[in-house]
mmCIF file of C-alpha atoms in Angstrom:
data_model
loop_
_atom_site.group_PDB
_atom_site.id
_atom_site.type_symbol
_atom_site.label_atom_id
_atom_site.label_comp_id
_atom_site.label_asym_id
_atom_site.label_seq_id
_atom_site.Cartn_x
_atom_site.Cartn_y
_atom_site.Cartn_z
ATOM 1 C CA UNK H 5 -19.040 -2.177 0.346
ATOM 2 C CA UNK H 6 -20.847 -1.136 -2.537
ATOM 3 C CA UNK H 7 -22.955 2.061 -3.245
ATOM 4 C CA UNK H 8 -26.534 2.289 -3.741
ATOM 5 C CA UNK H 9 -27.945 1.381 -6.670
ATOM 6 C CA UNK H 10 -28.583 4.969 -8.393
ATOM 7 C CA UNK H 11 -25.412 6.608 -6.637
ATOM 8 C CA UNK H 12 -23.126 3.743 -8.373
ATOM 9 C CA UNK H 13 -25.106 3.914 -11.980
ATOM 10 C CA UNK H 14 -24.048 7.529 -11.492
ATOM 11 C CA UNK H 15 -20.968 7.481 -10.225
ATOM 12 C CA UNK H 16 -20.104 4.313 -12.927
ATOM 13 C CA UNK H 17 -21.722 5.803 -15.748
ATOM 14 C CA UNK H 18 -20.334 9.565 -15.173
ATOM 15 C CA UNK H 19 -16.714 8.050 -15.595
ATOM 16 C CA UNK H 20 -17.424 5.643 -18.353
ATOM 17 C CA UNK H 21 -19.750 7.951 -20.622
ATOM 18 C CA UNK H 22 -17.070 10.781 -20.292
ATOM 19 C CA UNK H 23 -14.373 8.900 -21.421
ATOM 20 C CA UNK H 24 -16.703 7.855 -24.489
ATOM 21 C CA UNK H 25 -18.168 10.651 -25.426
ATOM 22 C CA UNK H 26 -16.544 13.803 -24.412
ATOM 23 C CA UNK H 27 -19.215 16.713 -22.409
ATOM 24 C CA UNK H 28 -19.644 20.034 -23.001
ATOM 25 C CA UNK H 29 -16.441 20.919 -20.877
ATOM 26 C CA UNK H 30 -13.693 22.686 -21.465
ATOM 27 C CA UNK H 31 -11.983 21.858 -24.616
ATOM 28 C CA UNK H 32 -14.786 19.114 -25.177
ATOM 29 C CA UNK H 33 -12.623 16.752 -23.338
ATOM 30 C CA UNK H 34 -13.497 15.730 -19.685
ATOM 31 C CA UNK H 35 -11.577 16.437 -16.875
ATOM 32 C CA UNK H 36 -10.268 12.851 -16.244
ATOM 33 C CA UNK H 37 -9.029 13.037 -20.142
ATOM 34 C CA UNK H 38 -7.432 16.044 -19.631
ATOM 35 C CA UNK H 39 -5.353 14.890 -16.226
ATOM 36 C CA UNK H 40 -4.376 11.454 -18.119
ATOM 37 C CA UNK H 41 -3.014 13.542 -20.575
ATOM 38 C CA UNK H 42 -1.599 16.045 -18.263
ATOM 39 C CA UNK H 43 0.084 13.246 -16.106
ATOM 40 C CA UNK H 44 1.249 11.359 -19.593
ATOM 41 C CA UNK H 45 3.282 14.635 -20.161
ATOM 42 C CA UNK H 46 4.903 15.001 -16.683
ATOM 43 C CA UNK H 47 5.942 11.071 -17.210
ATOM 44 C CA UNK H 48 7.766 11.853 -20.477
ATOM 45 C CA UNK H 49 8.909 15.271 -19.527
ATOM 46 C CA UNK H 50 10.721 12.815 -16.421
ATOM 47 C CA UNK H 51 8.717 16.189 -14.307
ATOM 48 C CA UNK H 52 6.446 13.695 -11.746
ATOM 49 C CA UNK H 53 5.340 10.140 -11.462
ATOM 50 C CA UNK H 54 1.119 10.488 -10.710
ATOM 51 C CA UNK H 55 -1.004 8.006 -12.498
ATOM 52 C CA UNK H 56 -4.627 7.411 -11.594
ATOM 53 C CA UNK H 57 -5.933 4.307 -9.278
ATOM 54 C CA UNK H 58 -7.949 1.272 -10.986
ATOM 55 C CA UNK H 59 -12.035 1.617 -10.219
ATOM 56 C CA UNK H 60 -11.761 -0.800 -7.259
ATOM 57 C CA UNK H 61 -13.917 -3.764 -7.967
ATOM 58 C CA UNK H 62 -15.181 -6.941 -6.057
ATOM 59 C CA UNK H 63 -14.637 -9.648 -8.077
ATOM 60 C CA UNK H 64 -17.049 -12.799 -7.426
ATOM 61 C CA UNK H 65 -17.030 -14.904 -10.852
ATOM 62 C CA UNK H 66 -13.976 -15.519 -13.084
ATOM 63 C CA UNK H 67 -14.303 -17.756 -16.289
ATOM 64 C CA UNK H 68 -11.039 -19.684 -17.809
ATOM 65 C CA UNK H 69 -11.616 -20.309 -21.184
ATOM 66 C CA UNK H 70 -9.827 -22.506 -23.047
ATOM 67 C CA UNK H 71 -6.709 -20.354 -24.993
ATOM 68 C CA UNK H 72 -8.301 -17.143 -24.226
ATOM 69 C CA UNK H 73 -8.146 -14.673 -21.270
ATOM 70 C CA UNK H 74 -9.665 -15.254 -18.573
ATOM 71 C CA UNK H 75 -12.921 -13.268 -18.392
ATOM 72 C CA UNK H 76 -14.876 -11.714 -15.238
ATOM 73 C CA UNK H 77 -18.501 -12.572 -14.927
ATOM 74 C CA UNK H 78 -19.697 -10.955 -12.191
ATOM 75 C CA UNK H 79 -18.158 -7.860 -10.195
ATOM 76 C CA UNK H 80 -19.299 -5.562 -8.677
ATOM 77 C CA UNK H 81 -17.973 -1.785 -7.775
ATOM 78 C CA UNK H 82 -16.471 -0.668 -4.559
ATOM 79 C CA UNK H 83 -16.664 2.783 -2.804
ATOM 80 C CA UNK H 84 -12.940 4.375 -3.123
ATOM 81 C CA UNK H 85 -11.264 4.279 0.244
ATOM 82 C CA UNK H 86 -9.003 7.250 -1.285
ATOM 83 C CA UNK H 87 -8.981 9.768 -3.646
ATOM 84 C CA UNK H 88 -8.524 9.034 -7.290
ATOM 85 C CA UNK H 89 -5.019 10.019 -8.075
ATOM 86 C CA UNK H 90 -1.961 9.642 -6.000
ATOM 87 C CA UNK H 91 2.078 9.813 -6.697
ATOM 88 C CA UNK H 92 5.586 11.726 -6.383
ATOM 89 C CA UNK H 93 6.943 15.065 -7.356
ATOM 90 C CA UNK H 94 10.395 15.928 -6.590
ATOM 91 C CA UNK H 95 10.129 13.238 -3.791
ATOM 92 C CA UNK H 96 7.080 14.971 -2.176
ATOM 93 C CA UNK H 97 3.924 12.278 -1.996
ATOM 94 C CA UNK H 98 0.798 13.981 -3.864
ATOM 95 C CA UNK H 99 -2.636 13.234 -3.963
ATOM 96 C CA UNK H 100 -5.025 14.533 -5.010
ATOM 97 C CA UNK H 101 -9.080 13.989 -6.052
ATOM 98 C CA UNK H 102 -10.334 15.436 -9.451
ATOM 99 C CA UNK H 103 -14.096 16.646 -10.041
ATOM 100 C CA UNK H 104 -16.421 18.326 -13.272
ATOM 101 C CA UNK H 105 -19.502 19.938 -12.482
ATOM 102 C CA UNK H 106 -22.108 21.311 -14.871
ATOM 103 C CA UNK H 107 -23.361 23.710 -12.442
ATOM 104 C CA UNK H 108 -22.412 27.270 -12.664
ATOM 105 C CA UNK H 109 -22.825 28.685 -9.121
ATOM 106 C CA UNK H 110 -21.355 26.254 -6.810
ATOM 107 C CA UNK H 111 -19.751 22.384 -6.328
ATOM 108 C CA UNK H 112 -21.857 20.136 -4.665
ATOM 109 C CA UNK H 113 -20.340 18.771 -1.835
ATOM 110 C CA UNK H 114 -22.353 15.239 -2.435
ATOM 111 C CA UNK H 115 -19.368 14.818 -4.559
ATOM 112 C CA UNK H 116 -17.193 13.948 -2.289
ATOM 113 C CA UNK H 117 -17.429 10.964 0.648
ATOM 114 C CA UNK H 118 -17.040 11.384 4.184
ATOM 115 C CA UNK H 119 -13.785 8.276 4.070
ATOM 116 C CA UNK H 120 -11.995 10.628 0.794
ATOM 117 C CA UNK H 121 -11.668 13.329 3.442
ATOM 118 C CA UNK H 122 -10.664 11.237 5.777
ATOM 119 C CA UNK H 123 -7.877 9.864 3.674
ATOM 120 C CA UNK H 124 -6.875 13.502 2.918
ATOM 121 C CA UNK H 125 -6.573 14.261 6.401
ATOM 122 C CA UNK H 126 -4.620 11.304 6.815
ATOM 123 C CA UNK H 127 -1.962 12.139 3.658
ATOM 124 C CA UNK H 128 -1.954 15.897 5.695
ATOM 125 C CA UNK H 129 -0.755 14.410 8.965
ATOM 126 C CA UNK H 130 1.867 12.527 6.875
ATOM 127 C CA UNK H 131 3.398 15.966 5.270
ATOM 128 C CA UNK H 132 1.859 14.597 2.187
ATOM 129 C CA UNK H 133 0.242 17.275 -0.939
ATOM 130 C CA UNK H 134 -3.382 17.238 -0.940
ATOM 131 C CA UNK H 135 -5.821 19.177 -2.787
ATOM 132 C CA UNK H 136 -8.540 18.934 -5.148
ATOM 133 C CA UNK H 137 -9.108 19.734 -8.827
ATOM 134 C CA UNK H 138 -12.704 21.132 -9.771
ATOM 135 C CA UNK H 139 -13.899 21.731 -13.608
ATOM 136 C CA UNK H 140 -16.923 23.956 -13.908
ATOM 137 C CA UNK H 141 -17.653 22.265 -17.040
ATOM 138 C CA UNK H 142 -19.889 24.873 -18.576
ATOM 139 C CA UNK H 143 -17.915 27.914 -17.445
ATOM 140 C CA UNK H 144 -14.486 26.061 -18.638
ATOM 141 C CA UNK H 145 -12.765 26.749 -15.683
ATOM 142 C CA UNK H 146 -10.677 23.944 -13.120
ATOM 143 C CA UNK H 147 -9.790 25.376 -10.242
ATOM 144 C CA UNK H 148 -7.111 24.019 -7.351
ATOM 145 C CA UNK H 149 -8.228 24.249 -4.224
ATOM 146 C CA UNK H 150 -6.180 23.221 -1.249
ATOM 147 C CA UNK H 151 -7.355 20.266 1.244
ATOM 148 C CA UNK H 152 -7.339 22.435 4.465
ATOM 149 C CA UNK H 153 -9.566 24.956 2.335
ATOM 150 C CA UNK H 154 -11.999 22.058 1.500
ATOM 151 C CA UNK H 155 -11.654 20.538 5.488
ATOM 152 C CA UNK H 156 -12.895 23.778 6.753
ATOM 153 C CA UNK H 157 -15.629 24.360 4.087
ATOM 154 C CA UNK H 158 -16.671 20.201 4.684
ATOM 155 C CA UNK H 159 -16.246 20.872 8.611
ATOM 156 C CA UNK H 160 -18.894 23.635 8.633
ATOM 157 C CA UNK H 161 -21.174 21.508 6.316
ATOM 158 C CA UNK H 162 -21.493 18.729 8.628
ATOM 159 C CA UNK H 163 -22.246 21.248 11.969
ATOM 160 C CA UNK H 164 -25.384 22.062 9.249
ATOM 161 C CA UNK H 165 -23.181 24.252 7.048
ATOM 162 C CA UNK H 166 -24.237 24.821 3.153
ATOM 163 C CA UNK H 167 -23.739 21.701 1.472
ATOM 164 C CA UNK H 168 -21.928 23.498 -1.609
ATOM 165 C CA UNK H 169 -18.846 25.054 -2.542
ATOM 166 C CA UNK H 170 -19.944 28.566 -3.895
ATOM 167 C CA UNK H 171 -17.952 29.157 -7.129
ATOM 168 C CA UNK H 172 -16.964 32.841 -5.628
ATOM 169 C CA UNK H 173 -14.924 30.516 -2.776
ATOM 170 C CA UNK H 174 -12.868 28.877 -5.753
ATOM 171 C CA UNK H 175 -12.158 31.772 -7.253
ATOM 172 C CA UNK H 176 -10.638 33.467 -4.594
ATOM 173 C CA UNK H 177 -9.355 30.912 -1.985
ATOM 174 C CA UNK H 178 -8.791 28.100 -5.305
ATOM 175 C CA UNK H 179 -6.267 28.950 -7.824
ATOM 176 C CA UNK H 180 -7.407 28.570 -11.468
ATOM 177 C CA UNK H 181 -5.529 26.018 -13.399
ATOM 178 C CA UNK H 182 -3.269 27.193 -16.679
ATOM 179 C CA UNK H 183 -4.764 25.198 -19.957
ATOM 180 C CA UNK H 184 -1.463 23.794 -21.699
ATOM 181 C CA UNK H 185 -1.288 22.213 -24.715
ATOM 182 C CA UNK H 186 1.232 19.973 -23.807
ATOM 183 C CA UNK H 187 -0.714 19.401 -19.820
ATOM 184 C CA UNK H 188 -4.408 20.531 -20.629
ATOM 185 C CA UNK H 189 -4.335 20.686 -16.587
ATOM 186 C CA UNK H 190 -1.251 22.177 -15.319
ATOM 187 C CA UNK H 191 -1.743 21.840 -11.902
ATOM 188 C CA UNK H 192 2.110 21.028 -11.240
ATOM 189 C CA UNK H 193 2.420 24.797 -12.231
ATOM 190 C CA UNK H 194 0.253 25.562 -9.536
ATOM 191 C CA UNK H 195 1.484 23.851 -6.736
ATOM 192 C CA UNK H 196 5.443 25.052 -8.551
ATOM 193 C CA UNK H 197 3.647 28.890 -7.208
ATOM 194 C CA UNK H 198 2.166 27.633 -4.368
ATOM 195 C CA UNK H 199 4.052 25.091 -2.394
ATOM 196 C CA UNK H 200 7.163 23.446 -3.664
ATOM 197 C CA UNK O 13 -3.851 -5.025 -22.527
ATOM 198 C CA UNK O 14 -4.304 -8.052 -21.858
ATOM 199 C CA UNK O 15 -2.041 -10.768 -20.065
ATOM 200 C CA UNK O 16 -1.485 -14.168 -22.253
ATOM 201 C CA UNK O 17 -4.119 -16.560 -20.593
ATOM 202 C CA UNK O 18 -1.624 -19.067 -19.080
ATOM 203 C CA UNK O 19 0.066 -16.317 -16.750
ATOM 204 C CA UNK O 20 -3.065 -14.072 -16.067
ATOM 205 C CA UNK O 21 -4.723 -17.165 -15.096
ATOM 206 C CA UNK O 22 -1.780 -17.957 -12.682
ATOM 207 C CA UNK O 23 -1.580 -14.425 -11.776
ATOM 208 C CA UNK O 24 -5.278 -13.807 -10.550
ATOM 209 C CA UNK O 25 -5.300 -17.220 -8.934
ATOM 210 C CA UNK O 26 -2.439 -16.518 -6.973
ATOM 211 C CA UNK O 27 -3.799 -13.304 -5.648
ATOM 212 C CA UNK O 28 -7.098 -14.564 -5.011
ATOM 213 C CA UNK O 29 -6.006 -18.672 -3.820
ATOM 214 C CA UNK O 30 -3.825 -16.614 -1.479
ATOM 215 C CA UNK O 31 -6.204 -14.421 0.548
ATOM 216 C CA UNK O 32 -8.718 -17.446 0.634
ATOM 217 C CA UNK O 33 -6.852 -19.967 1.759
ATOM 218 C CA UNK O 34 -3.433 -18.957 3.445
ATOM 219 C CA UNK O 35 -0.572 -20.837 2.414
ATOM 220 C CA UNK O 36 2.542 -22.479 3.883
ATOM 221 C CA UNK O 37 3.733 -19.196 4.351
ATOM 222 C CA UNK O 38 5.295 -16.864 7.485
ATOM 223 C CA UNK O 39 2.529 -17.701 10.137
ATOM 224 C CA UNK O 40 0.323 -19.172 8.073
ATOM 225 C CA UNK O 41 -0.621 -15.892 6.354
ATOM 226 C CA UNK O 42 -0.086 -14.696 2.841
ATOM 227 C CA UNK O 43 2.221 -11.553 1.970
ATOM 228 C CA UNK O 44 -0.487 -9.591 0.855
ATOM 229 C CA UNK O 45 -2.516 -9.964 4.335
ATOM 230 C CA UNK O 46 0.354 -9.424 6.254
ATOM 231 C CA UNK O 47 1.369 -6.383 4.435
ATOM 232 C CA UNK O 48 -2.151 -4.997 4.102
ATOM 233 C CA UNK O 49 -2.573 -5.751 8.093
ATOM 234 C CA UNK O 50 0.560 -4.136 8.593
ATOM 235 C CA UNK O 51 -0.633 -0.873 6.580
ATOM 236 C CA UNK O 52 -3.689 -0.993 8.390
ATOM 237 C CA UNK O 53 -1.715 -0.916 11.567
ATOM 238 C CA UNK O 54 0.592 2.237 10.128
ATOM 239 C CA UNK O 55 -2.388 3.985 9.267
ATOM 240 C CA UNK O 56 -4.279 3.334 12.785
ATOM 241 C CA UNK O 57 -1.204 4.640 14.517
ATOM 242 C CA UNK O 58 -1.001 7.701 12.042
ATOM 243 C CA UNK O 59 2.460 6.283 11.144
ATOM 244 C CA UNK O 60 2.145 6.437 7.667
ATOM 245 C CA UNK O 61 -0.339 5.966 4.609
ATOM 246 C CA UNK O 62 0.303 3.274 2.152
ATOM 247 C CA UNK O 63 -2.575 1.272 0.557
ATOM 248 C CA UNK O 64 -2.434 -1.357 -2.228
ATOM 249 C CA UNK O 65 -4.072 0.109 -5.375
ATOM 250 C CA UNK O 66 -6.986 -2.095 -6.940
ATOM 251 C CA UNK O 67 -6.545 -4.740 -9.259
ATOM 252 C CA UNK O 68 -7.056 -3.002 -12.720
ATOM 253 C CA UNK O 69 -9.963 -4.383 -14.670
ATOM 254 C CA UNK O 70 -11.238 -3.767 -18.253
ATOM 255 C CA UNK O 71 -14.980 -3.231 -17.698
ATOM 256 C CA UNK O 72 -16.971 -4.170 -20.754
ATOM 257 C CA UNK O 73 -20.559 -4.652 -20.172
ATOM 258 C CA UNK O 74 -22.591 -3.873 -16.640
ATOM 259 C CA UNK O 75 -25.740 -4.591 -15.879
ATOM 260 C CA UNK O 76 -27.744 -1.767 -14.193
ATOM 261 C CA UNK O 77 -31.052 -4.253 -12.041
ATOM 262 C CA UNK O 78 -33.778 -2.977 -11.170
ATOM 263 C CA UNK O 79 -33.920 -1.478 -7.261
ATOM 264 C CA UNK O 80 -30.309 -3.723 -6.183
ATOM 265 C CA UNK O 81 -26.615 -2.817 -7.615
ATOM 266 C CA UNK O 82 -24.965 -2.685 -10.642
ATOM 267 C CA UNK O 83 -23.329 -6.121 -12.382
ATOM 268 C CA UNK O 84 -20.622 -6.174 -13.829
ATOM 269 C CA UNK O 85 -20.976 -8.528 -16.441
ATOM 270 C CA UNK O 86 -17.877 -9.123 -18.468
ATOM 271 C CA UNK O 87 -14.135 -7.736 -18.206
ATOM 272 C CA UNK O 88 -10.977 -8.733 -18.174
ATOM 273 C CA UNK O 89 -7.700 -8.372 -16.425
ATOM 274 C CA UNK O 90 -5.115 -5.523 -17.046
ATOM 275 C CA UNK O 91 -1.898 -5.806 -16.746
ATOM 276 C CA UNK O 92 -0.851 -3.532 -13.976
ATOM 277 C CA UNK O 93 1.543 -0.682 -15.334
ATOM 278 C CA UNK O 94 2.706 0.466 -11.715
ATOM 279 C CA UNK O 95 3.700 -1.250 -8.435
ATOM 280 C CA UNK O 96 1.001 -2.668 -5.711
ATOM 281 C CA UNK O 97 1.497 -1.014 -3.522
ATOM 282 C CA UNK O 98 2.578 3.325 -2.494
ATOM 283 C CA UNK O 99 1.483 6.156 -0.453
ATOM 284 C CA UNK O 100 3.352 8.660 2.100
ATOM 285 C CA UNK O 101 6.035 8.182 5.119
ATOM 286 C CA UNK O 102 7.073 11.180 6.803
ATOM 287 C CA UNK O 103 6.432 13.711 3.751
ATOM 288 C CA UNK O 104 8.194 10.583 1.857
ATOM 289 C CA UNK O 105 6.851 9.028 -1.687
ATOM 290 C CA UNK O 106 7.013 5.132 -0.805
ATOM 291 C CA UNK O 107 6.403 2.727 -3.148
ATOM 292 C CA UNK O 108 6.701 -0.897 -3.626
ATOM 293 C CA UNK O 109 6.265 -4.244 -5.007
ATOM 294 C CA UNK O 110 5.387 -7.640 -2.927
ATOM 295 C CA UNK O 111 5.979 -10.804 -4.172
ATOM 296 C CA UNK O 112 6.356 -14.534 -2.277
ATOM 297 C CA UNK O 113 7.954 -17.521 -4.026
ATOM 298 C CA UNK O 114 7.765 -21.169 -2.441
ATOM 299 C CA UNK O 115 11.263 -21.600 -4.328
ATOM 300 C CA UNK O 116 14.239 -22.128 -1.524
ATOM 301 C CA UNK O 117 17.299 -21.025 -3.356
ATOM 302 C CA UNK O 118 16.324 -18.101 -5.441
ATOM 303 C CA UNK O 119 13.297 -15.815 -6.474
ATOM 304 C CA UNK O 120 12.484 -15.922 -10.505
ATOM 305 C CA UNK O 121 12.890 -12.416 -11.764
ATOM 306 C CA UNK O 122 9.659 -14.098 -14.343
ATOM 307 C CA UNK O 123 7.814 -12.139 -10.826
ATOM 308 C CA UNK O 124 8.611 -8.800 -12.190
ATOM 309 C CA UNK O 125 7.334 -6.979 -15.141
ATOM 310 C CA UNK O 126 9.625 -4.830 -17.453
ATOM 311 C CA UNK O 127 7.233 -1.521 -16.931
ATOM 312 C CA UNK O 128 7.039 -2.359 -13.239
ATOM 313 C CA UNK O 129 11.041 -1.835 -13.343
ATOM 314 C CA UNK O 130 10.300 1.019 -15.873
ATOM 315 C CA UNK O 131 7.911 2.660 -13.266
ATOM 316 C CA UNK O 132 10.506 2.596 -10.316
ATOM 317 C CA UNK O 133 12.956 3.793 -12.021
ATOM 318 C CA UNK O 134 10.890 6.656 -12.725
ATOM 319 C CA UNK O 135 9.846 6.821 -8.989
ATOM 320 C CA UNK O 136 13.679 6.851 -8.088
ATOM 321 C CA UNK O 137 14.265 9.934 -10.629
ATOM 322 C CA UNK O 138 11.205 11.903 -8.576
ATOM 323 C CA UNK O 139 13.339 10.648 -5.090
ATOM 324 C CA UNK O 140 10.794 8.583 -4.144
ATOM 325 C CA UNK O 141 11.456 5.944 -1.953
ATOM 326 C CA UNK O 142 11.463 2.510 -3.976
ATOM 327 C CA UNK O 143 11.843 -1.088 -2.839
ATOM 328 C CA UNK O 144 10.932 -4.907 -3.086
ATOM 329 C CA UNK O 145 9.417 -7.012 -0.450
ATOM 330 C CA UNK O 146 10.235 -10.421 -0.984
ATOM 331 C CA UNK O 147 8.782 -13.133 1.457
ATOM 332 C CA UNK O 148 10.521 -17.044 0.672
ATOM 333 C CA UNK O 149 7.337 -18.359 1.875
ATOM 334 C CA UNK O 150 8.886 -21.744 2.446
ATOM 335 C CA UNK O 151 11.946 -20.499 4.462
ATOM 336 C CA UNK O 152 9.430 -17.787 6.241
ATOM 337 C CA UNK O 153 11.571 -15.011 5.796
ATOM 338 C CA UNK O 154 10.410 -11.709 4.176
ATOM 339 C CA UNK O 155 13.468 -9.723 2.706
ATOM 340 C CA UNK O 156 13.735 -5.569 2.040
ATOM 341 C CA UNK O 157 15.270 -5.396 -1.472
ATOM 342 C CA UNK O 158 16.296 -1.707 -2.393
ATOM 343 C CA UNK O 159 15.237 -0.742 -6.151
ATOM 344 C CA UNK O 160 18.467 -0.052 -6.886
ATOM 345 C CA UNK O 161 19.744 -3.712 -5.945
ATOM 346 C CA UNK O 162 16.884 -4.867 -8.176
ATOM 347 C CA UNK O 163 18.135 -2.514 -10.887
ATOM 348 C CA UNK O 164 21.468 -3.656 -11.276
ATOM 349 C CA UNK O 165 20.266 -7.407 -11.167
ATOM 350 C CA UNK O 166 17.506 -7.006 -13.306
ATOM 351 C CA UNK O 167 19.867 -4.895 -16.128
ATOM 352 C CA UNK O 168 22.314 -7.890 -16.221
ATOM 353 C CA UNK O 169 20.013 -10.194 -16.560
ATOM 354 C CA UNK O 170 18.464 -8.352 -19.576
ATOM 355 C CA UNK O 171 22.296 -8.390 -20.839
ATOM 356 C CA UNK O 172 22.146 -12.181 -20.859
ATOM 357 C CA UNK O 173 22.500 -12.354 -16.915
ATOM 358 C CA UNK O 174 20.804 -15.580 -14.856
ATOM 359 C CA UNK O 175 17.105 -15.253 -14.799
ATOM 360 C CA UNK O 176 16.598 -15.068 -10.832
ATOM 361 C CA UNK O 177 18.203 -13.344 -7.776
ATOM 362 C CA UNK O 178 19.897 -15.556 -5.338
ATOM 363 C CA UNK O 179 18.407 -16.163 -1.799
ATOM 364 C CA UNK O 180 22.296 -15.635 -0.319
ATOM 365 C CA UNK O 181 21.299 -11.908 -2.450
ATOM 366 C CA UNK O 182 18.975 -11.271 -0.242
ATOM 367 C CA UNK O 183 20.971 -12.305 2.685
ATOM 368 C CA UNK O 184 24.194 -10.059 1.918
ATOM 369 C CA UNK O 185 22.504 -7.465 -0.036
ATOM 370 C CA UNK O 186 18.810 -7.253 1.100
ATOM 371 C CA UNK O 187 17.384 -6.266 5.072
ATOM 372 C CA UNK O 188 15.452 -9.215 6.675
ATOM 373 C CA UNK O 189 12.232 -7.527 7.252
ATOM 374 C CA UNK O 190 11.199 -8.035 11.461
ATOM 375 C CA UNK O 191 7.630 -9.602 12.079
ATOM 376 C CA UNK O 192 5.731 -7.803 14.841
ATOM 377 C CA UNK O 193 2.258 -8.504 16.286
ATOM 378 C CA UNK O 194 1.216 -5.551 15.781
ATOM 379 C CA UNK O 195 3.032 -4.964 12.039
ATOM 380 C CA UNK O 196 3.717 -8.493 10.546
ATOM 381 C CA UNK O 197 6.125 -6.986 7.951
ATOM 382 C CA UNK O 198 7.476 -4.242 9.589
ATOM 383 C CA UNK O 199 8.953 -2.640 7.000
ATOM 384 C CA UNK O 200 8.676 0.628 8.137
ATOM 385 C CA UNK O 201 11.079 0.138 11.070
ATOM 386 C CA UNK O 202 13.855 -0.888 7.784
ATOM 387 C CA UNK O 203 13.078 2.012 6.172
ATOM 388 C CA UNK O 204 14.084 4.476 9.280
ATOM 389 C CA UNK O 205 17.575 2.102 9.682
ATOM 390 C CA UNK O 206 18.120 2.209 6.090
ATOM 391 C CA UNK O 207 16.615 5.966 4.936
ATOM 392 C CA UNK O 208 14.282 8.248 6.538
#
C-alpha cells in the first residue's frame, strides 16, 4: 500500500533531509539522530537491545550487474504496519514510535496512522512497553508519553475530538526526557522511574 | 554496507524466488509464508505480536512525479544487522531467525551472519527469548533450534569446528516444530513446552 503522493514526499523527505542536514531542534540534531545514538549507547553499555526498523519498501525492479551489487531500480515506499522502533529491556518487549514537531502549542495527531495505534494496542494486550517519544523541536523539549495516554487522547479525536495533542497535556501527563551526553534521549531513565 | 554481489544476488533471489514461486518445500509453501501466515494467525487470535522487519535498503535517488507516487530510483541492499524476525509473547521479547536449506544431511552455518549471532547474544543478555527456525525443505520438517544450541555450535566452528550443524542436531538437540492449519509453524505451542 503506498501513501499519497504529497503525504509520502513528506513523510520520505522529513526522514531523509533530517538525517542530512540537521533542523533547528534540540542540540541541532534530529530526533531520529539522537535515539540512534541513544540506542548505540544502551547496546555498548550491554543496558537494552532496541534498534530501529528498515523504511519498508516494495521492491519491483532489481538490476545484476556484472561484478557489482546488485542495484534497485524501481521501489516504491510502504505505509509502516508498526511503529518505528521495537526491542528488549531486561527481557520486557518495548516499542515504541518517535516524533519532532516544529510547532510550539500542540502535536498534530496527523502524525500518527490509524494501523500504528492499532499495533500499540496490540503490543498492550501482549504485556508489551509502549509509548511514544515527541520533540518540540523549537522549544527543545522530547517528552514520553505513555500509549494508554495517547489511546484515550486518539479515542476522543476520532468521536470528533481535537485533532492535536496540546503541549500543556505532555507536560503534565508526558514525562520530559533527560538530555545525556552519552544517550541524547534517555528515555530508558524514564521508563527505569516509571515502569520497570 | 554492502553484501559482495555473488551472495546478495543469491540472497535477494532467494527471498524474492521464494514468495513467487513456492518451492519443494513443507506443503508446497516457503518458510517465510508459512511463518508470516502463522504470525498473522497469532496476531488475529491476540496470541502474540511478531512481524518480520523490512528488508533494509540503501535509498539513493527517488523520484518525486508529478500527481502519482514517489520512485525510488536507485539503492542497494543492506546487509541486515539483526534477526528477521521479533516482537512480544506474553510480556516476552521473542526473536528469531528463519532459514530453509534443500540440503538433507546438514544445514551450512554459511546461512548465518557473524552480527546476526552477535545480535542474539545480545538479545539473550536482555532475557529475551532467542531461537532458530530451521525448515529442511526437502525432508519437510521445520526444526526449533534454541540460541544457545546455535551458540555453542557456531563458537566451535569459529575455533576450527565443521562448517554446518548436523540434521541428527536437530533431531536430538532441536524441537520439531508441529504444522497446524491454522499456524503452519507453530512455534508458539514449542515455546510454552520449552519456556513460557
Amino acid at each position: 500500500m503506498n501513501y499519497p503522493n504529497g503525504k509520502k514526499r513528506a513523510a520520505y523527505q522529513s526522514k531523509q533531509t533530517r538525517s542530512l542536514q540537521p533542523e533547528f531542534s534540540n542540540r541541532g540534531m534530529s530526533l531520529e539522530e539522537d535515539i540512534n545514538q541513544t540506542n548505540e549507547a544502551y547496546l555498548a553499555a550491554g543496558k537494552a537491545v532496541i534498534h530501529k526498523k528498515p523504511t519498508p519498501v516494495q521492491i519491483v525492479k532489481v538490476d545484476y550487474p556484472k561484478r557489482s551489487a546488485a542495484v534497485i531500480k524501481e521501489a516504491y515506499f510502504r505505509q509502516a504496519s508498526t511503529t518505528d522502533y521495537n526491542g528488549v529491556y531486561k527481557g520486557t518487549y518495548v516499542d515504541f514510535e518517535a516524533k519532532e514537531t516544529k510547532n510550539k502549542t500542540s502535536f498534530p495527531l496527523s502524525n500518527i496512522h490509524e494501523h500504528q495505534i492499532e499495533h500499540m494496542k496490540q503490543v498492550m494486550q501482549q504485556n508489551g512497553l509502549c509509548f511514544m517519544i515527541v520533540r518540540f523541536s523549537t522549544l527543545g523539549e522530547t517528552f514520553f508519553l505513555h500509549a494508554e495516554k495517547l489511546f484515550s487522547i486518539w479515542d476522543r479525536q476520532t468521536k470528533g475530538g481535537r485533532k492535536s495533542i496540546p503541549y500543556e497535556v505532555f507536560k503534565e501527563e508526558g514525562i520530559l526526557i533527560p538530555f545525556r551526553y552519552h544517550a541524547r534521549v534517555d528515555y530508558l531513565s524514564v521508563l527505569d522511574d516509571y515502569h520497570l
